[in-house]
Coordinates of C-alpha atoms and ligand atoms in Angstrom, one line a residue:
M14 CA 91.0 78.4 121.5
T15 CA 92.4 79.1 118.0
I16 CA 95.7 80.7 117.3
L17 CA 95.6 83.6 114.9
D18 CA 98.6 82.5 112.9
G19 CA 100.1 85.6 111.4
K20 CA 103.2 83.8 110.2
A21 CA 101.2 81.4 108.0
L22 CA 99.0 84.1 106.6
S23 CA 102.0 86.4 106.0
N24 CA 103.8 83.6 104.1
K25 CA 100.7 83.2 101.9
I26 CA 100.5 87.0 101.2
K27 CA 104.2 87.2 100.5
E28 CA 103.9 84.4 97.9
E29 CA 101.0 86.4 96.3
V30 CA 103.1 89.5 96.3
K31 CA 106.0 87.6 94.7
S32 CA 103.8 86.5 91.8
E33 CA 102.3 89.9 91.4
V34 CA 105.8 91.4 91.2
Q35 CA 106.7 88.9 88.5
D36 CA 103.5 89.8 86.7
L37 CA 104.3 93.5 86.9
Q38 CA 107.7 92.9 85.5
M39 CA 106.6 90.7 82.7
K40 CA 103.4 92.6 81.6
K41 CA 104.3 96.2 82.5
G42 CA 108.1 96.1 82.6
I43 CA 108.2 97.6 86.1
T44 CA 109.9 96.5 89.3
P45 CA 108.4 97.9 92.5
G46 CA 111.0 99.7 94.6
L47 CA 111.1 100.6 98.3
A48 CA 113.5 103.0 100.0
V49 CA 114.0 102.8 103.7
V50 CA 115.5 105.6 105.7
L51 CA 117.3 104.5 108.9
V52 CA 118.6 107.2 111.2
G53 CA 120.9 106.3 114.0
A54 CA 122.1 102.9 115.3
D55 CA 119.2 101.7 117.4
P56 CA 119.5 97.9 117.3
A57 CA 115.7 97.2 117.2
S58 CA 115.2 99.7 114.4
A59 CA 118.1 98.2 112.5
A60 CA 116.6 94.7 113.0
Y61 CA 113.2 95.8 111.7
V62 CA 114.8 97.5 108.6
N63 CA 116.8 94.3 108.0
M64 CA 113.6 92.2 108.1
K65 CA 111.8 94.6 105.7
S66 CA 114.7 94.5 103.2
K67 CA 115.0 90.8 103.4
A68 CA 111.2 90.4 102.7
C69 CA 111.5 92.8 99.7
K70 CA 114.4 90.8 98.3
Q71 CA 112.5 87.5 98.6
A72 CA 109.5 89.1 96.9
G73 CA 111.5 90.5 94.0
I74 CA 111.0 94.1 95.2
Y75 CA 114.0 96.4 94.6
S76 CA 114.9 97.9 98.0
I77 CA 117.6 100.3 99.2
V78 CA 118.4 101.4 102.8
H79 CA 119.7 104.9 103.4
E80 CA 121.5 104.7 106.7
M81 CA 122.2 108.0 108.3
P82 CA 124.1 108.9 111.5
E83 CA 122.2 109.8 114.7
T84 CA 123.5 113.4 114.4
I85 CA 122.2 114.1 110.9
S86 CA 120.3 117.4 110.5
Q87 CA 116.6 117.5 109.8
D88 CA 117.4 119.5 106.7
K89 CA 119.6 116.8 105.3
I90 CA 117.0 114.1 105.8
L91 CA 114.5 116.4 104.1
E92 CA 116.9 116.8 101.2
I93 CA 117.3 113.1 100.8
L94 CA 113.5 112.6 101.0
A95 CA 113.0 115.2 98.2
M96 CA 115.5 113.2 96.0
M97 CA 113.6 110.0 96.8
N98 CA 110.3 111.6 96.0
K99 CA 111.6 112.4 92.5
N100 CA 113.4 109.0 91.9
P101 CA 111.3 107.0 89.4
N102 CA 112.7 103.7 90.6
I103 CA 111.3 104.3 94.1
D104 CA 107.6 103.6 94.6
G105 CA 107.6 103.5 98.3
I106 CA 109.4 105.5 101.0
L107 CA 109.6 104.5 104.6
V108 CA 111.3 106.3 107.5
Q109 CA 112.0 103.9 110.3
L110 CA 110.7 105.4 113.6
P111 CA 111.5 106.5 116.2
L112 CA 113.7 109.4 114.9
P113 CA 116.3 111.1 117.1
K114 CA 114.9 113.8 119.4
H115 CA 116.3 116.8 117.4
V116 CA 114.3 115.7 114.4
D117 CA 110.6 116.7 114.0
T118 CA 108.9 113.4 113.1
T119 CA 105.8 115.1 111.7
A120 CA 107.9 117.3 109.4
I121 CA 109.7 114.3 108.1
L122 CA 106.6 112.2 107.5
E123 CA 104.9 115.1 105.8
A124 CA 107.8 115.5 103.4
I125 CA 107.2 112.0 101.9
A126 CA 105.1 112.3 98.7
P127 CA 101.7 110.9 99.7
E128 CA 101.7 108.6 96.6
K129 CA 104.9 107.0 98.0
D130 CA 103.8 106.9 101.6
V131 CA 103.7 103.2 102.0
D132 CA 103.6 103.4 105.8
G133 CA 100.4 105.5 105.5
F134 CA 101.6 108.0 108.1
H135 CA 101.2 111.1 106.0
A136 CA 98.3 113.3 107.1
Y137 CA 96.9 113.0 103.5
N138 CA 96.6 109.2 103.8
T139 CA 95.5 109.3 107.5
G140 CA 92.7 111.7 106.5
R141 CA 91.6 109.6 103.5
M142 CA 91.7 106.4 105.6
T143 CA 89.6 108.1 108.3
L144 CA 87.0 109.1 105.6
G145 CA 87.0 105.4 104.4
L146 CA 88.6 106.5 101.1
E147 CA 91.2 104.7 99.1
S148 CA 94.6 105.3 100.8
F149 CA 97.8 103.7 102.1
V150 CA 96.8 102.0 105.4
P151 CA 99.5 101.7 108.1
A152 CA 100.9 98.2 107.8
T153 CA 100.3 97.0 111.4
P154 CA 96.6 97.7 111.8
Y155 CA 96.1 96.7 108.1
G156 CA 97.7 93.4 109.0
V157 CA 95.4 93.0 112.0
M158 CA 92.4 93.5 109.8
Q159 CA 93.7 90.9 107.3
L160 CA 94.3 88.5 110.1
L161 CA 90.8 88.9 111.5
K162 CA 89.4 88.4 107.9
E163 CA 91.4 85.3 107.4
Y164 CA 89.6 83.7 110.4
D165 CA 86.2 85.0 109.3
I166 CA 86.0 87.4 112.3
N167 CA 83.8 90.3 111.3
P168 CA 84.1 93.2 113.6
E169 CA 80.7 94.6 112.5
G170 CA 78.5 95.2 115.6
K171 CA 81.1 93.9 118.0
N172 CA 82.4 95.7 121.0
V173 CA 86.0 96.3 120.3
C174 CA 88.5 97.7 122.8
V175 CA 91.8 99.0 121.3
V176 CA 94.4 99.6 124.0
G177 CA 97.1 102.1 122.9
A178 CA 96.4 105.2 120.9
S179 CA 99.6 106.1 119.0
N180 CA 99.4 107.6 115.6
I181 CA 101.0 104.5 114.0
V182 CA 99.2 101.7 115.8
G183 CA 96.3 102.5 118.1
K184 CA 94.6 105.3 116.4
P185 CA 94.6 103.8 112.9
M186 CA 93.6 100.5 114.4
S187 CA 90.5 102.1 116.0
T188 CA 89.7 103.9 112.7
L189 CA 89.8 100.8 110.6
L190 CA 87.6 98.9 113.1
L191 CA 85.2 101.8 113.3
N192 CA 85.1 101.8 109.5
A193 CA 84.3 98.1 109.7
N194 CA 81.2 99.1 111.8
A195 CA 82.5 97.9 115.2
T196 CA 81.7 99.8 118.4
V197 CA 85.2 101.0 119.3
T198 CA 86.6 102.1 122.7
T199 CA 90.1 103.4 122.5
C200 CA 92.1 103.2 125.8
H201 CA 95.4 104.8 126.6
I202 CA 97.7 105.8 129.4
Y203 CA 95.1 108.2 130.9
T204 CA 92.2 105.7 130.8
K205 CA 90.8 105.1 134.2
N206 CA 90.1 101.5 135.1
L207 CA 91.3 99.8 131.9
K208 CA 89.7 96.5 133.0
E209 CA 86.2 97.9 132.9
H210 CA 86.7 98.5 129.1
T211 CA 88.5 95.4 128.2
K212 CA 86.1 93.1 130.1
N213 CA 83.2 94.4 128.0
A214 CA 85.0 93.7 124.7
D215 CA 84.3 91.0 122.2
I216 CA 87.6 91.8 120.5
I217 CA 90.6 93.3 122.3
C218 CA 93.5 94.8 120.2
V219 CA 96.4 95.8 122.4
G220 CA 99.5 97.7 121.2
V221 CA 101.2 99.4 124.1
G222 CA 104.6 97.9 124.8
K223 CA 104.0 96.7 128.4
V224 CA 104.6 93.1 129.4
N225 CA 101.5 91.4 130.9
L226 CA 99.3 94.5 130.6
I227 CA 96.3 92.3 129.7
T228 CA 95.7 89.6 132.3
E229 CA 93.1 86.8 132.5
D230 CA 90.8 88.8 134.8
M231 CA 90.5 91.6 132.2
V232 CA 89.2 89.4 129.4
K233 CA 85.7 88.0 129.0
E234 CA 85.2 84.4 128.3
G235 CA 85.4 83.7 124.6
A236 CA 86.8 87.1 123.6
I237 CA 89.2 87.5 120.6
V238 CA 92.6 88.9 121.6
V239 CA 95.0 90.5 119.2
D240 CA 98.4 91.2 120.7
I241 CA 100.3 93.9 118.8
G242 CA 102.8 94.7 121.5
I243 CA 106.5 93.6 121.2
N244 CA 108.6 93.5 124.3
R245 CA 112.0 91.9 124.7
L246 CA 112.6 90.3 128.1
E247 CA 116.0 90.4 129.8
N248 CA 116.6 86.8 128.7
G249 CA 116.1 87.9 125.1
K250 CA 112.7 86.3 124.7
L251 CA 110.1 88.3 122.7
V252 CA 106.7 88.7 124.3
G253 CA 103.6 90.8 123.6
D254 CA 101.4 92.8 126.0
V255 CA 99.1 89.9 126.9
D256 CA 99.7 87.3 129.5
F257 CA 99.4 84.7 126.8
E258 CA 99.6 81.6 129.0
N259 CA 96.6 82.5 131.1
V260 CA 94.6 84.6 128.7
S261 CA 94.7 82.0 126.0
K262 CA 92.8 79.6 128.2
K263 CA 89.9 82.0 128.3
C264 CA 89.6 83.4 124.9
S265 CA 88.3 82.0 121.6
Y266 CA 91.1 83.4 119.4
I267 CA 94.5 84.8 120.3
S268 CA 97.5 86.1 118.3
P269 CA 100.8 85.0 119.6
V270 CA 104.0 87.0 119.9
P271 CA 106.1 86.2 118.0
G272 CA 104.2 84.8 115.0
G273 CA 101.1 87.0 115.1
V274 CA 100.9 90.6 114.1
G275 CA 104.6 91.1 113.5
P276 CA 104.9 89.1 110.3
M277 CA 101.7 90.6 109.1
T278 CA 103.1 94.1 109.3
I279 CA 106.0 93.1 107.0
A280 CA 103.6 91.4 104.5
M281 CA 101.3 94.4 104.4
L282 CA 104.3 96.7 103.8
L283 CA 105.0 94.7 100.7
V284 CA 101.4 94.9 99.6
N285 CA 101.5 98.7 100.0
T286 CA 104.7 98.8 98.0
I287 CA 103.2 97.0 95.0
K288 CA 100.1 99.1 95.3
A289 CA 102.3 102.2 95.0
A290 CA 104.0 100.7 91.9
K291 CA 100.7 99.9 90.3
L292 CA 99.4 103.4 90.9
R293 CA 102.6 104.8 89.4
E294 CA 102.1 102.7 86.3
E295 CA 98.5 103.8 86.0
R296 CA 99.5 107.5 86.3
E297 CA 102.2 107.1 83.7
R298 CA 99.9 105.3 81.4
K299 CA 97.3 108.1 81.7
L300 CA 99.9 110.7 81.0
N301 CA 101.0 108.9 77.8
D302 CA 97.4 108.3 76.6
Ligands
NAD26 P1 103.8 104.3 121.6 O1 104.7 104.3 122.8 O2 103.9 105.4 120.6 O3 102.3 104.3 122.2 C1 101.9 103.5 123.3 C2 100.4 103.8 123.5 O4 100.1 103.0 124.7 C3 100.1 105.2 123.9 O5 98.9 105.6 123.2 C4 99.9 105.2 125.4 O6 98.9 106.1 125.9 C5 99.4 103.8 125.6 N1 99.7 103.3 126.9 C6 100.9 103.3 127.6 N2 100.8 102.7 128.8 C7 99.5 102.3 128.9 C8 98.8 101.6 129.9 N3 99.4 101.3 131.1 N4 97.5 101.4 129.7 C9 96.9 101.7 128.6 N5 97.5 102.4 127.6 C10 98.9 102.6 127.7 O7 104.0 102.9 121.0 P2 103.6 102.3 119.6 O8 104.6 102.7 118.6 O9 102.2 102.5 119.3 O10 103.8 100.8 119.8 C11 103.1 100.1 120.8 C12 103.5 98.6 120.9 O11 103.3 98.0 119.6 C13 105.0 98.5 121.1 O12 105.2 97.3 121.9 C14 105.6 98.2 119.7 O13 106.8 97.5 119.8 C15 104.5 97.4 119.1 N6 104.5 97.5 117.7 C16 104.3 96.3 117.1 C17 104.3 96.3 115.7 C18 104.1 94.9 115.0 O14 104.4 94.8 113.9 N7 103.6 93.9 115.8 C19 104.4 97.4 114.9 C20 104.5 98.6 115.6 C21 104.6 98.7 117.0

């Protein structure tokens, strides 16, 4: 069994991003910038935002965090996003989810300029990604694809079972795998007999948020298991959705939690941010030509 080491690969990608940022600064005179919107005081969201800011700083990306109170109105968030859309120092805008219940998440995500949508959640980018066109790809499934690639795992022709079908994890994961010519089965809360689907899979990608959802009996011998889930146990320990101890004995590759998909998500966000900065530079150059 081989561990899909997301931590090691993310460190490699972060180093590449860092040198690309230096290159952009030296050759084009631009510093990529990321603005993060954090609404409310959810400790998990604050921790994720903190990690993202820290990674930006280490890579030389300019980053700002707009912290807003839980009670802020939707109109006020829209107003701030409109300002960020116009701000030439900001290449990427990210709204940390989940948002408070009184805020319409879709309306907020659709208010981000598609060319600054480094999370790839805007319908424009989702549509282009689905069509297999150039777009911003959501960082978590993008990170999974990079992790598979690093270990020479080609999903083409493989039976892949994606467990979880959210707009930010499961659905884009299934789309990317389908675009990579896998035969994809997407399972969710309404799926009857989950095991029937997972047992048939050469690759299982699970992102649900349920401890021990995937057990040894649900995995075929030699399968590749990618655990996207993040769950915090009462003792503070972070675990995924897979019973790692037992499943790892049966599969050929497995991603651990922590140290698997999580660090890849951060790395791909940085990749998306420099991509946005490069596209901005290209647009400006064309305008000036
Ligand atoms: P979500 O709650 O929006 O979606 C959960 C999905 O799981 C839904 O499609 C639901 O139908 C499905 N589901 C729920 N119970 C199920 C069950 N018993 N069997 C099969 N499917 C079931 O969550 P999300 O935002 O997609 O996040 C999913 C998990 O991924 C969470 O643990 C989250 O913390 C984690 N996550 C990790 C990263 C990372 O970087 N590793 C990034 C984002 C989310």
